[in-house]
Tab-separated table of C-alpha atoms in Angstrom:
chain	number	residue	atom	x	y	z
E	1	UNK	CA	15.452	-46.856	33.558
E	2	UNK	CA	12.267	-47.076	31.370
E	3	UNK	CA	11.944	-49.560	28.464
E	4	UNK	CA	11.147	-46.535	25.870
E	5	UNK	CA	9.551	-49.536	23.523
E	6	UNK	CA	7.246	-49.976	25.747
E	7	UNK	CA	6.276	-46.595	27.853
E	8	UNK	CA	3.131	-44.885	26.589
E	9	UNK	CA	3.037	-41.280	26.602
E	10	UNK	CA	0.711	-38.331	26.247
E	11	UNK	CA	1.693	-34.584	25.127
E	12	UNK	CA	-0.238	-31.292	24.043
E	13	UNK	CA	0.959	-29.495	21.241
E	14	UNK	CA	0.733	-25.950	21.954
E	15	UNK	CA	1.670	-22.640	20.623
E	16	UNK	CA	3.350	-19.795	22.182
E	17	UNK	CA	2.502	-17.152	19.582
E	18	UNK	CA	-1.006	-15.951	18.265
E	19	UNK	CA	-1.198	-17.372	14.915
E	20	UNK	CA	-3.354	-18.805	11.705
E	21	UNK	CA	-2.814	-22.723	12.094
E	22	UNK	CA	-1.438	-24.657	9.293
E	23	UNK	CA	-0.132	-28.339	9.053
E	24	UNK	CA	-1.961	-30.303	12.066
E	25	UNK	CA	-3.090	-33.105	9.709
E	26	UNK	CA	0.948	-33.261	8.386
E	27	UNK	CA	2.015	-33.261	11.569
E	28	UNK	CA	-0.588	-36.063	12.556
E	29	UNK	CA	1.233	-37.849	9.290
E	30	UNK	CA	4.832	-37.847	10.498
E	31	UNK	CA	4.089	-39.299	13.744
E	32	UNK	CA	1.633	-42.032	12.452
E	33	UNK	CA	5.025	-42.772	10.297
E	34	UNK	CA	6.647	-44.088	13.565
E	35	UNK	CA	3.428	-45.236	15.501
E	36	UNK	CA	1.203	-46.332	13.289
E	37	UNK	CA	-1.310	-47.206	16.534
E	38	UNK	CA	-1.326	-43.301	18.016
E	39	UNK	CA	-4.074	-41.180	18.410
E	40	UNK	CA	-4.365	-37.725	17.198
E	41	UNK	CA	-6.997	-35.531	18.544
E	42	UNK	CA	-6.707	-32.092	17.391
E	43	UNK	CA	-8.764	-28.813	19.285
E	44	UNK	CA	-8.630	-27.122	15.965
E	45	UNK	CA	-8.702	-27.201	12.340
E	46	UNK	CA	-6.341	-25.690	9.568
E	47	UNK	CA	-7.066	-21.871	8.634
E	48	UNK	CA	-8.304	-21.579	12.448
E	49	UNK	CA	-7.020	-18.571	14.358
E	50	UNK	CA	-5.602	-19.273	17.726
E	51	UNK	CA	-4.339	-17.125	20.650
E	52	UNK	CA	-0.971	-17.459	22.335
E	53	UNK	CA	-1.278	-20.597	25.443
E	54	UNK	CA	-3.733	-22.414	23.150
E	55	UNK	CA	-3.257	-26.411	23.233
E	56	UNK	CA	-3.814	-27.303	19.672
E	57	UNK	CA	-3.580	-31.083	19.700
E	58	UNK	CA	-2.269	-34.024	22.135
E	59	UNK	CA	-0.797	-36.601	20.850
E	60	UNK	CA	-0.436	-40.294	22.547
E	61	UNK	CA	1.142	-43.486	22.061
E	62	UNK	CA	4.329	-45.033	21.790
E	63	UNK	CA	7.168	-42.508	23.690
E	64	UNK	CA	9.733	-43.341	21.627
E	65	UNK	CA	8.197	-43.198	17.945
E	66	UNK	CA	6.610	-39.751	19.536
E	67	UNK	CA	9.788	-37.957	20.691
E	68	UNK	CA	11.939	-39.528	17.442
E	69	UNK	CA	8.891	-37.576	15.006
E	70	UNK	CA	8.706	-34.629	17.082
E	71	UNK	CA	11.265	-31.857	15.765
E	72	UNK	CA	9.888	-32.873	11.989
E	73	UNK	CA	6.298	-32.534	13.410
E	74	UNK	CA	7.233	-29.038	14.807
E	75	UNK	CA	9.455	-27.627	12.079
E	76	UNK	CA	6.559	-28.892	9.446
E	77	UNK	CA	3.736	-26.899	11.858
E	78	UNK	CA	5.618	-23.975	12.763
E	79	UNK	CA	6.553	-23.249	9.026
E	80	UNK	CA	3.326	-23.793	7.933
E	81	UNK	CA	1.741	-21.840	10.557
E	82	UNK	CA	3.770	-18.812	9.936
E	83	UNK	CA	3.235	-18.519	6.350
E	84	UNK	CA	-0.322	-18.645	6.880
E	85	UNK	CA	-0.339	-16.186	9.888
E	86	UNK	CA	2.210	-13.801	7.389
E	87	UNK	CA	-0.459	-14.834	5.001
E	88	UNK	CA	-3.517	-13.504	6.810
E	89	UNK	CA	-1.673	-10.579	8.045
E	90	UNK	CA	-1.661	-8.975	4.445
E	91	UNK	CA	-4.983	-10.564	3.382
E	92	UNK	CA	-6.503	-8.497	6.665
E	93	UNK	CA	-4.900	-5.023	4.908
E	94	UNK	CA	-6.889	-5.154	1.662
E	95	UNK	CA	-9.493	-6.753	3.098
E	96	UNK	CA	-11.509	-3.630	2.479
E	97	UNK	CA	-11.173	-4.126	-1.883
E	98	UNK	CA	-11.798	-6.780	-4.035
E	99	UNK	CA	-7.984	-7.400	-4.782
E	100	UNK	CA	-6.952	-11.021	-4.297
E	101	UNK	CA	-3.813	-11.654	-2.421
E	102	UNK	CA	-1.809	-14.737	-4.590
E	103	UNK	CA	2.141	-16.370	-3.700
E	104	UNK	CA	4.735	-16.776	-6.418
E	105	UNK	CA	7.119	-19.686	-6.661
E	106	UNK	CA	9.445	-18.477	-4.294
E	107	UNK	CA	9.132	-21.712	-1.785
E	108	UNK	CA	11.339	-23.890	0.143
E	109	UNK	CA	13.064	-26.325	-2.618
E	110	UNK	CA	10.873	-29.687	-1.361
E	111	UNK	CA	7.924	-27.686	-0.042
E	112	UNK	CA	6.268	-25.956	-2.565
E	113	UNK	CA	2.735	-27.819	-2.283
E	114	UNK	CA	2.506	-27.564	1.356
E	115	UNK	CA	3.571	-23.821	1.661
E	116	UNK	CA	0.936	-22.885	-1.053
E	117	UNK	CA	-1.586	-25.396	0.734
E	118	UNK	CA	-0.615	-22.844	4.202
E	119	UNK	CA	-1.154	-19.738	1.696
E	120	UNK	CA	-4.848	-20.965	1.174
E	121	UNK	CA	-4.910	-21.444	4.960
E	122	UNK	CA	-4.094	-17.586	5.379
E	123	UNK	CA	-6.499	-16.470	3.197
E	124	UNK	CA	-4.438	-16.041	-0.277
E	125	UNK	CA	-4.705	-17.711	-2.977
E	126	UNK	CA	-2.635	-19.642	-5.273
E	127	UNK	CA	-0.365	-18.371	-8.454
E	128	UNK	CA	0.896	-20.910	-10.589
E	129	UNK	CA	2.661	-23.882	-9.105
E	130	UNK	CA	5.065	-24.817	-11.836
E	131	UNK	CA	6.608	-23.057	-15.250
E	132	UNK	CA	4.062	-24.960	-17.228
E	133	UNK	CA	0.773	-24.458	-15.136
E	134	UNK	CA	0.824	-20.834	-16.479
E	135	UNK	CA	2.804	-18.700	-19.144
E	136	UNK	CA	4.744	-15.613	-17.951
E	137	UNK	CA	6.550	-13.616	-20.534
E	138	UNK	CA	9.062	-11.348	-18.876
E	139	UNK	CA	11.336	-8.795	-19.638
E	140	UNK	CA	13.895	-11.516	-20.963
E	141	UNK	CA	11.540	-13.371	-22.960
E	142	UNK	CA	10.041	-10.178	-24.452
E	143	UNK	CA	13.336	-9.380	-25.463
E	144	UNK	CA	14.646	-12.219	-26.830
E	145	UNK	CA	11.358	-13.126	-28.817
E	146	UNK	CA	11.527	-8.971	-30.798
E	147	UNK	CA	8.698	-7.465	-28.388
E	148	UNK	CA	5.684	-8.171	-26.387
E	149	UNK	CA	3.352	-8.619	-29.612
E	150	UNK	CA	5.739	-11.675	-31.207
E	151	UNK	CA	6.042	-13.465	-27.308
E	152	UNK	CA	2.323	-13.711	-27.236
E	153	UNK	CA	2.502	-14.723	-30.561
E	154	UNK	CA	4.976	-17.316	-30.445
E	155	UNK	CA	3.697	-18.821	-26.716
E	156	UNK	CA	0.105	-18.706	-28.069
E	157	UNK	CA	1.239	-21.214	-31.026
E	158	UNK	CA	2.426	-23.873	-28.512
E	159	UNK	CA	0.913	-23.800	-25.346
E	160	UNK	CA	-2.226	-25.969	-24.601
E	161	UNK	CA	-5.472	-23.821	-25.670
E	162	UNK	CA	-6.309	-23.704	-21.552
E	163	UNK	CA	-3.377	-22.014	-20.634
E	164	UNK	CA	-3.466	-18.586	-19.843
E	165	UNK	CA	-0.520	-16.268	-20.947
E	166	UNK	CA	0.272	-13.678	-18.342
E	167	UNK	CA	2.948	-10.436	-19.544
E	168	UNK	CA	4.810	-8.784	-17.319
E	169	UNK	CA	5.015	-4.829	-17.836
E	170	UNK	CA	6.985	-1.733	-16.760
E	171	UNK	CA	4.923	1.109	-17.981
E	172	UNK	CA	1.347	1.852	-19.639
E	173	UNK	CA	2.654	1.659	-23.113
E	174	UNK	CA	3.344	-2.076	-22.509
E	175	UNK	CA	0.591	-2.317	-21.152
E	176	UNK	CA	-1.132	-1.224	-24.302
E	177	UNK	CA	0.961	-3.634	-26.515
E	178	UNK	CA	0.008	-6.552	-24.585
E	179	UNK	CA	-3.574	-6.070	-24.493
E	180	UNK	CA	-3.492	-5.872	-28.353
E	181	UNK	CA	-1.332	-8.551	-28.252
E	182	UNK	CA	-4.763	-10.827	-26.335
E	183	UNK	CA	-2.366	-11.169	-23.173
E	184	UNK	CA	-4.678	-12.971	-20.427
E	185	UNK	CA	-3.426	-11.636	-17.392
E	186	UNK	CA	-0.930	-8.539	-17.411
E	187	UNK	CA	1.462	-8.061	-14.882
E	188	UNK	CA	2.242	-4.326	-13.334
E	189	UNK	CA	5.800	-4.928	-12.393
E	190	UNK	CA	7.560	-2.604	-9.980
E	191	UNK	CA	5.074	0.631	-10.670
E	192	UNK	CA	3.850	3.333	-9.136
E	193	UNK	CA	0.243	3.635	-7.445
E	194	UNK	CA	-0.116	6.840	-10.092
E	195	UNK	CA	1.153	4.450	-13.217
E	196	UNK	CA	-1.160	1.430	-11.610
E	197	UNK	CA	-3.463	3.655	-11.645
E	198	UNK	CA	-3.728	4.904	-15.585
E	199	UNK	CA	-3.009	1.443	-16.134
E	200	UNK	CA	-6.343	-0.071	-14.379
E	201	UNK	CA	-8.005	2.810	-15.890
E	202	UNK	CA	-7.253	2.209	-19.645
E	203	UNK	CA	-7.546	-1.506	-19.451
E	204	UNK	CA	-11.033	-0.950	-18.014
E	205	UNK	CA	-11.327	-4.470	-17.132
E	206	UNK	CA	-10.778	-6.077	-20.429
E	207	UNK	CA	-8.591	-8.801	-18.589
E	208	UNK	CA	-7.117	-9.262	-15.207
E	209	UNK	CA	-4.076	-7.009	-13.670
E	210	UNK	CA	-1.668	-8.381	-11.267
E	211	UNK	CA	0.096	-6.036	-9.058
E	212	UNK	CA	4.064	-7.515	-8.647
E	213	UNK	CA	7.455	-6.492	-7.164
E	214	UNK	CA	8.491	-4.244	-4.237
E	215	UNK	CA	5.170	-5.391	-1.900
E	216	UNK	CA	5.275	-5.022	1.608
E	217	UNK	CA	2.520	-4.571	4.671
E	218	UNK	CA	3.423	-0.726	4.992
E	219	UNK	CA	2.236	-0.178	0.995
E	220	UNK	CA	-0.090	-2.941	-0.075
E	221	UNK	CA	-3.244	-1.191	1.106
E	222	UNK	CA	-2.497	2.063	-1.331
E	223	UNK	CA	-1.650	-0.378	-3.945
E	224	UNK	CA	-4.691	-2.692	-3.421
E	225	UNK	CA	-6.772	0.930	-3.794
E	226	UNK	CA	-5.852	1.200	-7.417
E	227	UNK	CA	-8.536	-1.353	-8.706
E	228	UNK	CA	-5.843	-4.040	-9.339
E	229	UNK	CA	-7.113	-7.567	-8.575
E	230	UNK	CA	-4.628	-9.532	-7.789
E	231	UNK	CA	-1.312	-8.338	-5.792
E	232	UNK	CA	1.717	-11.269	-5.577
E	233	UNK	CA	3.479	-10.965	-2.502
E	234	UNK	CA	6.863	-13.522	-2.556
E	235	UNK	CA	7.398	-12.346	1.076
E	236	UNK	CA	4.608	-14.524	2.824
E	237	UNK	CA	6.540	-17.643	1.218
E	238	UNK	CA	10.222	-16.617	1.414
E	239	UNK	CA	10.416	-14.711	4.465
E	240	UNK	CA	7.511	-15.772	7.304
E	241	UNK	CA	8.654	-16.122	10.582
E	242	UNK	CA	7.960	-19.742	11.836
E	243	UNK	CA	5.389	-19.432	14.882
E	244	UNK	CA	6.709	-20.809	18.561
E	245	UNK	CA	4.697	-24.189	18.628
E	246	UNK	CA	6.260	-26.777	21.522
């Protein structure tokens, strides 16, 4: 028998899939929590791209602190690391327009900040972190307040003067209402490429147009094409595969 308070140990993180890293300097955190005397010496940084085999850190110190912080360590690292490989997966098929790739808050209740930290890692960018870093007026809103013109209206009397108001619309008519309304951002919710399209066209860019709902890797190039420039994807958030890291 070993006396585990004692024994001194020294182990490579490394990951068995190709993927964007994400979370080394969290991971670093969680076992400093238990050995506040180990050394972490990573072989890359967050955002790097790695191939399958690659050692990306080794770890050493106390044995027992390290194997009591390693499934946290891991589960943090390989969540993190998949959302930003999902991430730079879709970023990589519109990489060839100058539409923005942005998260929603669909996140893991707890998480929120460090999967839209691994979103920036991929290559996206951020959407609004909270229901009062950004106005949305959606169908339900729009319908309680009368119509798209009085929910701009109405929002516009109360929220701080640096808040943007996006509106979320079905079809180019709306789309036409909320830019006379002075909408900021208008959302194209669940259109077609065609309908994107005549929208991008007739806004002429008078204010930014988000792309939203239905998004996936086999359509987000056509819909990137339309001019749109920015295209929310709740997918690289809600549904990333973690990557293998042991």
């Amino acid at each position: 028998m070993f006396n585990s308070d004692l024994t001194k140990a020294s182990l490579f993180l490394n990951t068995r899939d190709n993927a964007t890293v994400c979370g080394l300097d969290i991971a670093h955190a969680v076992f400093k929590k238990l050995d506040p005397l180990c050394e972490f010496q990573p072989f890359f940084k967050d955002s790097d791209r790695v191939q399958a085999g690659a050692k990306l850190a080794v770890i050493s110190g106390n044995a027992r602190a390290i194997l009591s912080a390693e499934r946290l360590a891991l589960n943090l690292l390989q969540r993190l690391s998949g959302i930003a490989s999902l991430t730079a997966t879709f970023v990589n098929e519109i990489k060839h327009t100058n539409t923005i790739l942005i998260d929603t808050r669909k996140t893991t209740p707890g998480l929120r900040l460090l999967e839209k930290y691994a979103v920036v890692c991929g290559g996206g960018r951020n959407h609004r972190f909270s229901l009062d870093t950004g106005i949305m007026l959606k169908d339900n809103h729009i319908s309680i307040a009368g119509g798209i013109s009085s929910a701009v209206k109405h929002a516009r009397k109360i929220v701080p003067i640096l808040t943007k108001i996006e509106v979320e619309c079905d079809n180019l008519s709306q789309v036409k209402e909320a830019l006379s309304a002075g909408a900021d951002i208008i959302m194209l919710d669940n259109m077609t490429n065609g309908e994107m399209l005549r929208s991008v066209n007739f806004v002429d860019g008078r204010v930014p147009l988000e792309c939203s709902g239905g998004v996936n890797l086999t359509n987000i190039r056509g819909k990137a094409e339309t001019g749109v420039d920015f295209i929310s994807v709740g997918q690289i958030t809600q549904s990333a595969a973690c990557i293998d890291i042991g």
